[in-house]
Amino acid sequence: MNFRIQWKVVIIVSPIGSQGFIFGRGNQQISPEIIKRADQIKVIASPEKLDSTPDLHIDTGDYELDQKLRGYY
C-alpha cells in the first residue's frame, strides 16, 4: 500500500500592538514563500487590541502577495 500524508498549512497571527501589522515589520520571520504555501490564515486579536488598532496592515515585501491578502478576514 502507498500511503501519503497530506499536511494542511495554517498560519495563525496577531497584529503587533497599535501598529496593526499582521505580516511584515515584527513578523518578518514568516517569508512570502511560506505565506504563499498556507492553506489558511487566521488572524486572532482581543477586542481591546482591535480597538487600539483600527486598521490592519500587511508588508511581506512581495507586492503581489500583499494585494492578494487584502480584504476581510
Backbone as a ProteinNet text record, in pm:
[ID]
protein_1_A
[PRIMARY]
MNFRIQWKVVIIVSPIGSQGFIFGRGNQQISPEIIKRADQIKVIASPEKLDSTPDLHIDTGDYELDQKLRGYY
[TERTIARY]
83.2	0	87.2	39.9	111.9	32.2	82.1	14.4	86.4	11	67.7	7.4	91.9	44.4	32.7	-82.8	-101.6	-123.3	-44.1	-49.6	-126.2	-199.3	-265.4	-184.9	-142.1	-61	-152.8	-152	-232.9	-139.3	-149.9	-71.6	-166.9	-128.3	-207.9	-124.2	-177.2	-104.3	-192.7	-127.5	-196.8	-129.6	-207	-144.8	-51.3	52.8	151.4	106	82.9	48.6	-50	-25.4	-115.6	-69.4	40.8	87.5	-4.2	-55.7	-151.8	-94.5	33.5	91	69.3	8.8	-4.7	104.8	156.5	273.6	365.9	494.4	592	625.5	723.9	774.2	814.7	737.7	775	756.9	683.6	660.7	740.9	856.6	934.6	988.5	985	1033.4	942.2	822.5	734.3	753.4	826.6	861.7	741.4	744.2	636.6	617.8	727.4	717.4	636.8	656.9	580.8	434.7	409.7	271.9	197.6	264.2	201.4	163	233.7	205	90.9	50.4	-52.3	-187.3	-254.7	-390.6	-491.1	-452.6	-543.6	-462.5	-512.9	-451.7	-558.3	-525.2	-617.4	-555.8	-632.9	-589.9	-667.3	-593.9	-656.4	-614.5	-712.4	-681.9	-793.8	-757.3	-857.7	-935.1	-1056.2	-1132.3	-1055.6	-980.2	-903	-794.4	-728.9	-624.9	-685.9	-800.6	-866.4	-914.4	-956.1	-996.2	-878.3	-757.7	-640.5	-574.4	-623.2	-566.7	-680.7	-732.7	-849.3	-819.7	-694.7	-658	-546.2	-558.8	-453.9	-373.5	-243.5	-153.7	-74.4	-36.8	46.8	161.4	283.7	402.1	499.6	471.2	553.1	680.4	685.8	796.3	767.9	650.9	607.3	476.7	484.3	368.4	247.2	266.4	153.5	88.3	169.4	113.4	38.2	93.3	23.9	-113.3	-120.9	-250.1	-345.3	-293.8	-377.3	-436.8	-361.2	-404.1	-494.7	-519	-605.5	-747.7	-818.5	-959.9	-992.9	-1109	-1165.5	-1123.6	-1081.9	-1050.3	-1130.9
-118.8	0	124.6	223.3	350	456.6	496.3	597.8	730.8	835.9	970.3	1053.8	1116.5	1207.5	1345.3	1404.8	1539.9	1633.2	1736.6	1833.6	1956.7	2014.7	2141.5	2247.8	2348.2	2454.5	2568.6	2596.8	2705	2801.7	2929.9	3033.5	3110.4	3122.5	3197.6	3317.7	3436.9	3560	3655.1	3749.2	3853.7	3986	4094.4	4225	4265.7	4337.1	4383.2	4516.2	4517.8	4640.6	4728.7	4857.7	4950.6	4978.5	4913	4931.5	4861.1	4745.6	4674.7	4587.5	4558.4	4472	4325.8	4250.9	4107.2	4030.7	4086.4	4033.2	4149	4125.6	4231.3	4298.1	4380.9	4450.7	4347.7	4324.4	4230.1	4083.6	4053.8	3914.2	3876.6	3934.8	3908.7	3766.8	3693.1	3556.1	3465.2	3511.1	3435.1	3491.5	3419.1	3469.2	3463.6	3543.7	3539.2	3398.5	3323.6	3188.1	3096.7	3109.8	3028.8	3072.3	3201.3	3251.7	3200.5	3197.7	3150.2	3002.9	2925.1	2782.1	2753.2	2853.8	2832.8	2801.8	2704.4	2671.1	2764.2	2817	2903	2998.8	3120.7	3220.2	3264.6	3256.9	3301.1	3420.5	3526.6	3646.4	3649.7	3649.8	3644	3766.9	3833.8	3950.3	3970.5	4022.6	4054	4177.7	4195.4	4316.9	4444.5	4440.2	4557.2	4591.4	4488	4512.4	4568.6	4517.9	4568.7	4711.5	4746.9	4884.9	4981.2	4936.5	5023.5	5015	4924.6	4904.6	4900.2	5013.5	5011.8	4954.5	4967.5	4916	4814.1	4701.7	4601	4617.1	4587.6	4610.4	4485.4	4475.8	4366.4	4428.1	4384.5	4430.8	4313.8	4219.5	4098.5	4121.3	4231.5	4253.7	4200.7	4140.8	4088	4159.3	4255.1	4340.2	4257.8	4159	4078.3	4001	3946.2	3874.7	3970.8	4089.8	4189.6	4220.7	4235.5	4265.1	4147.1	4026.1	3905.2	3890.8	3934.5	3918.5	4031.6	4130	4241.7	4192.8	4262.6	4232.4	4185.5	4132	4093.8	3951.8	3934.7	3802.7	3782.6
0	0	0	-68.5	-76.7	-2.4	113.1	192.6	176.5	157.8	150.5	262	337.2	441.4	378.8	390.7	339.5	457.5	461.4	569	524.2	614.7	590	664.3	590.8	649.8	692.4	822.6	878.2	949.8	917.2	984.2	1074.8	1201.8	1299.1	1341.6	1320.6	1352.8	1432.2	1496.6	1571.8	1538.3	1526.5	1498.8	1611.7	1574.1	1672	1730.6	1860.7	1931.7	1858.2	1862.2	1793.9	1651.5	1607.5	1470.6	1371.3	1409.7	1326.7	1217.4	1220	1117.3	1152	1058.7	1079.8	1005.2	896.9	827.4	796.5	813.4	791.9	923.8	919.6	1037.9	1143.1	1245.8	1351.9	1316.1	1208.7	1169.8	1045.8	1025.9	905.6	899.8	1009.7	1007.6	924.6	891	802.8	662.2	580.5	447.4	353.6	247.3	148.4	90.1	74.2	19.2	111.3	241.2	337.6	338	336.5	336	212.7	98.8	-25.1	-16.2	63.9	79.1	176.8	252	353.9	291.2	349.6	308.7	374.6	490.8	565.5	652.6	666	754.2	853.4	981.4	1086.2	1158	1168.9	1240.6	1371.4	1481.8	1613.9	1694	1755	1837.9	1938.6	2053.1	2154.8	2111.3	2163.9	2131.6	2168.6	2279.1	2321.1	2218.3	2166.1	2066.3	1938.1	1899.2	1778.7	1797	1918.8	1946	1929.9	1968.1	1957.2	1819.2	1735.3	1601.4	1500.5	1458.2	1369.6	1231.5	1183.4	1051.5	1066.2	996.5	995.2	866.4	874.1	761.2	727.4	599.5	550.3	471.4	502.2	429.7	421.4	331	319.7	239.6	166.5	75.7	-63.8	-81.6	-212.1	-247.2	-337.7	-369.1	-412.1	-499.2	-547.1	-433.2	-343.3	-228.2	-137.2	-114.6	-31.8	-88.8	-220.3	-285.4	-273	-283.9	-272.6	-132.3	-31.4	107.4	156.4	73.1	113.8	135.7	221.3	239.7	379.8	393.1	522.9	560.2	685.4	741.4	866.8
[MASK]
+++++++++++++++++++++++++++++++++++++++++++++++++++++++++++++++++++++++++

